[in-house]
CSV table of C-alpha atoms in Angstrom, one decimal:
chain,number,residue,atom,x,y,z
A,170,UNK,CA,-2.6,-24.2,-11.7
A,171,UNK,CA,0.8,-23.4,-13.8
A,172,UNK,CA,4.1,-24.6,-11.7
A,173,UNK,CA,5.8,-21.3,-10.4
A,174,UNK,CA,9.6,-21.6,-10.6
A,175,UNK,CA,11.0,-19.7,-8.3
A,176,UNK,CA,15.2,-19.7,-6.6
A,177,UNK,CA,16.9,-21.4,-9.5
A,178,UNK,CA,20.6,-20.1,-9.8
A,179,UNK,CA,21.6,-17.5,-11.7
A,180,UNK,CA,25.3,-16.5,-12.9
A,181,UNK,CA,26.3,-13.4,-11.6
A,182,UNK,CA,28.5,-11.2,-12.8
A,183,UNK,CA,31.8,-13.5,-11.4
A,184,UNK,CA,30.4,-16.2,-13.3
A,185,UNK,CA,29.7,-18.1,-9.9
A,186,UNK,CA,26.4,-19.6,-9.9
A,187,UNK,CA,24.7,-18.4,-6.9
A,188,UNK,CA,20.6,-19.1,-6.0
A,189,UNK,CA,18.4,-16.2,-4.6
A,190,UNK,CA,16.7,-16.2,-1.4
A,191,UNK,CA,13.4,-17.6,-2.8
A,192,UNK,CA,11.6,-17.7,0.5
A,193,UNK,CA,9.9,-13.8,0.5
A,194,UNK,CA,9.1,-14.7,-3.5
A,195,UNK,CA,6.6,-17.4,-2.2
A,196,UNK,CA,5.2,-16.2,0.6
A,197,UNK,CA,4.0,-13.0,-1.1
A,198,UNK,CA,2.6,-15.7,-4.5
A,199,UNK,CA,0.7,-18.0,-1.8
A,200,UNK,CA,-0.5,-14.8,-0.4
A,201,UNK,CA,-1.5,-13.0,-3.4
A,202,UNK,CA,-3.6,-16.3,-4.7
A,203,UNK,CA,-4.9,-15.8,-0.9
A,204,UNK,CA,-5.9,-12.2,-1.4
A,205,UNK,CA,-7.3,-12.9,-4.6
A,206,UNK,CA,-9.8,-15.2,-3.1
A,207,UNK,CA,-8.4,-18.2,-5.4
A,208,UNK,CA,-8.5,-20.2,-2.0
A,209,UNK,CA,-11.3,-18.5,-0.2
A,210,UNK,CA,-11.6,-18.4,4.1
A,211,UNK,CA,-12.5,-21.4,5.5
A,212,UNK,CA,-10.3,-23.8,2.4
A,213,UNK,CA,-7.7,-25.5,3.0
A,214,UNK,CA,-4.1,-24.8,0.7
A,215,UNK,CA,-2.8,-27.5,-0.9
A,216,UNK,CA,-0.6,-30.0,1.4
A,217,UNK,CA,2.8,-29.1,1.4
A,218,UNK,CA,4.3,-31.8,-1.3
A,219,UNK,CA,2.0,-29.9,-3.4
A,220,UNK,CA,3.1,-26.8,-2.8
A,221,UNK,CA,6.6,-27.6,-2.9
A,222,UNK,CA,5.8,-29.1,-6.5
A,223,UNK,CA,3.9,-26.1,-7.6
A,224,UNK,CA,6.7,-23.6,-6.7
A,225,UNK,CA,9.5,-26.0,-7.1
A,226,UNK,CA,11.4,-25.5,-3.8
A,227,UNK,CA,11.9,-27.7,-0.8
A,228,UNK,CA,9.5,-28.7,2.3
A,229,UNK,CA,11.5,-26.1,4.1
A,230,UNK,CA,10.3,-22.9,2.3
A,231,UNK,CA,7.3,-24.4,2.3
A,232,UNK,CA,7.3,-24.3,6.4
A,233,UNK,CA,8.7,-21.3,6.7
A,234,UNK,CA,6.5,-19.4,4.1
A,235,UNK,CA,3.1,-20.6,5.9
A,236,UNK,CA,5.0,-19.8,9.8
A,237,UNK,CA,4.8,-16.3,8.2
A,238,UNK,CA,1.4,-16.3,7.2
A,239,UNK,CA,0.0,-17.6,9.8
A,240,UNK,CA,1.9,-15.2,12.3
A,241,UNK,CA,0.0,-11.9,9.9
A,242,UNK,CA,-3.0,-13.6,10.5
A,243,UNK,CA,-3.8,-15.2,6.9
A,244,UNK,CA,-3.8,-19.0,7.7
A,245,UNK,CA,-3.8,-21.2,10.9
A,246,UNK,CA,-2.3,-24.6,10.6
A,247,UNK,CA,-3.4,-27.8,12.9
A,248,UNK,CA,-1.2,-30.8,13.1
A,249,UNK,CA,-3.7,-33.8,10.9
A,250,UNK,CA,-5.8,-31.1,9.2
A,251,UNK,CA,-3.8,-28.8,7.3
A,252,UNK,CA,-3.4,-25.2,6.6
A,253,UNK,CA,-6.5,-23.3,6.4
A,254,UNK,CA,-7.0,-19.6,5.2
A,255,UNK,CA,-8.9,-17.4,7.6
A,256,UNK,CA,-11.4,-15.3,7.8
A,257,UNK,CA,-10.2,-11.9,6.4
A,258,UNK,CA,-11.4,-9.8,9.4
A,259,UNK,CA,-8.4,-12.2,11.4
A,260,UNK,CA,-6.0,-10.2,8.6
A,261,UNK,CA,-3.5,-8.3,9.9
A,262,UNK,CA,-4.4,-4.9,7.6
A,263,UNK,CA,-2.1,-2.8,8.9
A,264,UNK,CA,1.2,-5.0,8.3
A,265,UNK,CA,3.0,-3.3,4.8
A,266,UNK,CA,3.3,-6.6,2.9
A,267,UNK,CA,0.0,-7.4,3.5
A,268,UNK,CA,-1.3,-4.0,2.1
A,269,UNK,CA,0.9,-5.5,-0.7
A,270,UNK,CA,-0.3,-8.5,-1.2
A,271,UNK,CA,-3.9,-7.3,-1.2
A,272,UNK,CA,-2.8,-4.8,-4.0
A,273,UNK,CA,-4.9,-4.4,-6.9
A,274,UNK,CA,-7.6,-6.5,-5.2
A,275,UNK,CA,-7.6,-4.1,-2.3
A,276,UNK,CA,-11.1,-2.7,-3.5
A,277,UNK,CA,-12.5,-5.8,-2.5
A,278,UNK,CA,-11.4,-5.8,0.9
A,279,UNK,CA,-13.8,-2.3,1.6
A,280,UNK,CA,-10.5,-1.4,2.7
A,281,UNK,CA,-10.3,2.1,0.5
A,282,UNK,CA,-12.9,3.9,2.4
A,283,UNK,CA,-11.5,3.2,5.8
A,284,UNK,CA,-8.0,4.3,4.7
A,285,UNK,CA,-9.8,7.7,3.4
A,286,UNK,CA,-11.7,7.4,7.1
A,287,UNK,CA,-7.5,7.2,8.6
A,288,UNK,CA,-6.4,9.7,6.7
A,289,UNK,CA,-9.3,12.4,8.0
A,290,UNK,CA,-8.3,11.4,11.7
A,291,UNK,CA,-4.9,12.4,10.6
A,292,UNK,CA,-3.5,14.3,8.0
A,293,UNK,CA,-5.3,17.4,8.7
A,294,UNK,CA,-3.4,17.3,12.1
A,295,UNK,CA,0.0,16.3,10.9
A,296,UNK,CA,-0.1,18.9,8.8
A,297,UNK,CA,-1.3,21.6,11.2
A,298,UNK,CA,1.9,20.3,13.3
A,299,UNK,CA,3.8,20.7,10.1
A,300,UNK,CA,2.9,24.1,9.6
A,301,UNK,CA,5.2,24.5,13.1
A,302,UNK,CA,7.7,21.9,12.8
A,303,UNK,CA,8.9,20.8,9.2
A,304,UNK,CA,12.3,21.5,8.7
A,305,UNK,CA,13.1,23.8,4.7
A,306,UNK,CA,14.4,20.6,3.8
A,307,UNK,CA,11.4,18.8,3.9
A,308,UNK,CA,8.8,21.3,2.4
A,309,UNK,CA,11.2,21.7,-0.1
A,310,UNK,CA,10.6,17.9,-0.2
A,311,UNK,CA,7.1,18.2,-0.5
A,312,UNK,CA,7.3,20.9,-3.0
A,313,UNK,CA,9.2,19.0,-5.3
A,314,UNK,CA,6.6,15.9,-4.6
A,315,UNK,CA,3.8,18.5,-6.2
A,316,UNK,CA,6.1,19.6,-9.1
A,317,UNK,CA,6.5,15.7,-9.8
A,318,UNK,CA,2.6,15.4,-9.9
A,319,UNK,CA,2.3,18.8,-11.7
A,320,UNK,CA,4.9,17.8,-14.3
A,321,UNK,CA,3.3,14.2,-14.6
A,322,UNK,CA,2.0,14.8,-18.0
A,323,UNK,CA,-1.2,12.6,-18.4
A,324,UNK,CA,0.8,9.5,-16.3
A,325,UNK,CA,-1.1,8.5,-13.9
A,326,UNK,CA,1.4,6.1,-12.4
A,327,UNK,CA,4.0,8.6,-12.3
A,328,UNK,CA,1.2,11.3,-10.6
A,329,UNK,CA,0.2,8.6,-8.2
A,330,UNK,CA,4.0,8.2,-7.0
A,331,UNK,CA,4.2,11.5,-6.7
A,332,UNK,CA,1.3,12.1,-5.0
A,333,UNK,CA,2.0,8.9,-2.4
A,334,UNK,CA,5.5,10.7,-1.7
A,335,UNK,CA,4.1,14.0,-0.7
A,336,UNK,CA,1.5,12.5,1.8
A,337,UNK,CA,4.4,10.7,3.1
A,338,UNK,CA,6.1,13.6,3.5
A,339,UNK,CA,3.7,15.3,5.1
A,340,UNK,CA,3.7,12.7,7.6
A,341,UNK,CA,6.9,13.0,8.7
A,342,UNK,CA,7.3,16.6,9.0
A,343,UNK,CA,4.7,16.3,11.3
A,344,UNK,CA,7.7,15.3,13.5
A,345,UNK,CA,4.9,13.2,15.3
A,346,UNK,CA,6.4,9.7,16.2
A,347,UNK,CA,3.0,7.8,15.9
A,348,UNK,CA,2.2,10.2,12.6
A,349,UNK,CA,5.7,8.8,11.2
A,350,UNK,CA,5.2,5.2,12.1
A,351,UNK,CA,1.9,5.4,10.5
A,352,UNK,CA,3.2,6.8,7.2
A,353,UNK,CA,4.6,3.2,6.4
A,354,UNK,CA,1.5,1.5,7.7
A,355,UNK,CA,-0.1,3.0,5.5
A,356,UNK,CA,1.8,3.4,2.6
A,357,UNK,CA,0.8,0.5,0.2
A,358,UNK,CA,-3.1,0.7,0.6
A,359,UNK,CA,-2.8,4.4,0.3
A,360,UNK,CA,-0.7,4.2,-3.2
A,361,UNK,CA,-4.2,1.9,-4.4
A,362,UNK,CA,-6.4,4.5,-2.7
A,363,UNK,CA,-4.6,7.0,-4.7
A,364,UNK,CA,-4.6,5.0,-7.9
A,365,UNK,CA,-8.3,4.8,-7.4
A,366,UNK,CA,-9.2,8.2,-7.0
A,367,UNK,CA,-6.5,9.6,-9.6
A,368,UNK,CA,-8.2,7.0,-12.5
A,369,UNK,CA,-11.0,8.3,-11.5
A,370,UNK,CA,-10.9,11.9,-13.1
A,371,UNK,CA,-10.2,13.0,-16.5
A,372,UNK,CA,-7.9,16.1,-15.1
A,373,UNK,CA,-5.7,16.5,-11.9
A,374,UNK,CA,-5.6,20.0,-12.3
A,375,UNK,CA,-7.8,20.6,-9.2
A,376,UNK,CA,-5.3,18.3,-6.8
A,377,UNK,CA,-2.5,19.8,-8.0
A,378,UNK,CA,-4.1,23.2,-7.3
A,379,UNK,CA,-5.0,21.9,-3.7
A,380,UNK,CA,-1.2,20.3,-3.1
A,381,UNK,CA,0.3,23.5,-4.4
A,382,UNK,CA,-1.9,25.2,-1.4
A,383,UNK,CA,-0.6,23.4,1.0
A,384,UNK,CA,2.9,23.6,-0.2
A,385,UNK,CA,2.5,27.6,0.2
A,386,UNK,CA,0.5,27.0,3.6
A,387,UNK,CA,3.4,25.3,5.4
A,388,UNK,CA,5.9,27.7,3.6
A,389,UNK,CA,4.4,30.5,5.4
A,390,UNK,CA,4.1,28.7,8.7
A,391,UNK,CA,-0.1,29.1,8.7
A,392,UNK,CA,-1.0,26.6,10.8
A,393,UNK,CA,-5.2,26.9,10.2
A,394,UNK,CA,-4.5,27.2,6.5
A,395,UNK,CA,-2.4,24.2,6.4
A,396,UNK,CA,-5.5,22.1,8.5
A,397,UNK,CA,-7.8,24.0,5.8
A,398,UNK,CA,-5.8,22.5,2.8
A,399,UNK,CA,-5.3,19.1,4.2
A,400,UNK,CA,-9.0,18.9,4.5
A,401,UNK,CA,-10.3,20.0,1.2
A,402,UNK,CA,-7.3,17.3,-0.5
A,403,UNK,CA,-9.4,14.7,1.3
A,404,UNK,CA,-12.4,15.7,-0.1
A,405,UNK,CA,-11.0,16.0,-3.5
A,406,UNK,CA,-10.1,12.2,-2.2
A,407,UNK,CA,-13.3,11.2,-1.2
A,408,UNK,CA,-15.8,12.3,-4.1
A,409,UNK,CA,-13.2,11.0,-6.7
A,410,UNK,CA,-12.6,7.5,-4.8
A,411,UNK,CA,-16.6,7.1,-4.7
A,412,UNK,CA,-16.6,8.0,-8.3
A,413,UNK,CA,-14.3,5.3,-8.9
A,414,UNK,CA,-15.8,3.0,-6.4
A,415,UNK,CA,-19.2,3.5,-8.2
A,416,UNK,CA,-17.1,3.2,-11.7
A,417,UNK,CA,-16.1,-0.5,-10.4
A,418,UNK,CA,-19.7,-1.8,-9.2
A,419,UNK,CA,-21.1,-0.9,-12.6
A,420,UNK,CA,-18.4,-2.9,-14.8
């Protein structure tokens, strides 16, 4: 495996040679060759001199880099054995950077359809609640969110942002605490369920529709419309993320 290096100093704009906090850069590389199965549950990582070689920093990082693993749920270290990865159903799936780390591998995880599962438990309630409690700031907010995917021209990344933001959005002008909290939960795994479903069409044109629905649903304080709207987005969702899960088992 190619030696990562990672913290070396770098002059900044005094001219005074200063080294970066390196410590988050290898905890999310050890955990990305984690999520991407390159040491599967049940291995053991390399020993620490090892790793300390392969990503050129101290014993130090090292320690502190596999503490936070192992406190997320992705390794357990004994004293004369080692590190060892664990079984991903240990995981902690709802912590952000793991969502993160699991990112483009997170179709692998049969993490995408319980995400879509979340989301039917609670968007089309958030924005029912929306309906009564977003502020005109933030459906303003959400309507420039579906102008952004509208105005997206063919780029998908640039739709997908969008499209992330508004569900965000719509989140938190549910004015729900749990609904808010949950909107960075979720956030990560739902920008790859996004992806997934947005690849998976040739035209947007019938999510934008559906956003631009909800946009007007909230706008005039229709509480059933809003729920109505919510619900046929995450249908839209769900036949386009099992086109694209179908898509991937056939490559």
């Amino acid at each position: 495996m190619e030696t990562v290096i990672l913290g070396q100093a770098e002059p900044t704009a005094d001219g005074v040679l200063r080294r970066p906090r390196v410590q988050k850069n290898v905890t999310a590389a050890i955990a990305m060759e984690i999520c991407a199965d390159r040491y599967p549950s049940g291995t053991l990582l390399p020993r620490e001199n090892d790793l300390c070689a392969q990503y050129n920093v101290s014993r130090t990082v090292i320690r502190e880099s596999l503490k936070t693993l192992e406190s997320k749920g992705l390794v357990r270290g004994k004293p004369r054995v080692g590190t060892t990865v664990c079984d991903k159903d240990d995981w902690n799936i709802l912590d952000q950077q793991v969502l993160e780390w699991m990112g483009p591998n997170i179709a692998n995880f049969d993490l995408l359809g319980c995400i879509l599962e979340a989301r039917r438990t609670v968007e089309p309630m958030a924005a029912e609640l929306a309906a009564d409690r977003a502020t005109a700031q933030e459906i303003a907010d959400l309507e420039k969110a579906w102008q952004d995917m509208r105005d997206s021209e063919g780029d998908i990344g640039r739709f997908t942002e969008a499209d992330v933001n508004f569900h965000a959005t719509l989140l938190k002008a549910s004015h729900n605490q749990v609904f808010r909290q949950l909107s960075g939960i979720i956030h990560a795994g739902l920008k790859y369920s996004l992806q997934a479903s947005n690849e998976a069409v040739e035209t947007r044109d019938e999510a934008i529709a559906a956003h631009g629905e909800l946009v007007e649903a909230l706008r005039m304080r229709d509480r059933a419309a809003a729920r109505r709207c919510s619900g046929h987005l995450l249908d839209l969702a769900a036949r386009d993320l099992a086109s694209a899960l179908n898509d991937s088992k056939t490559r």
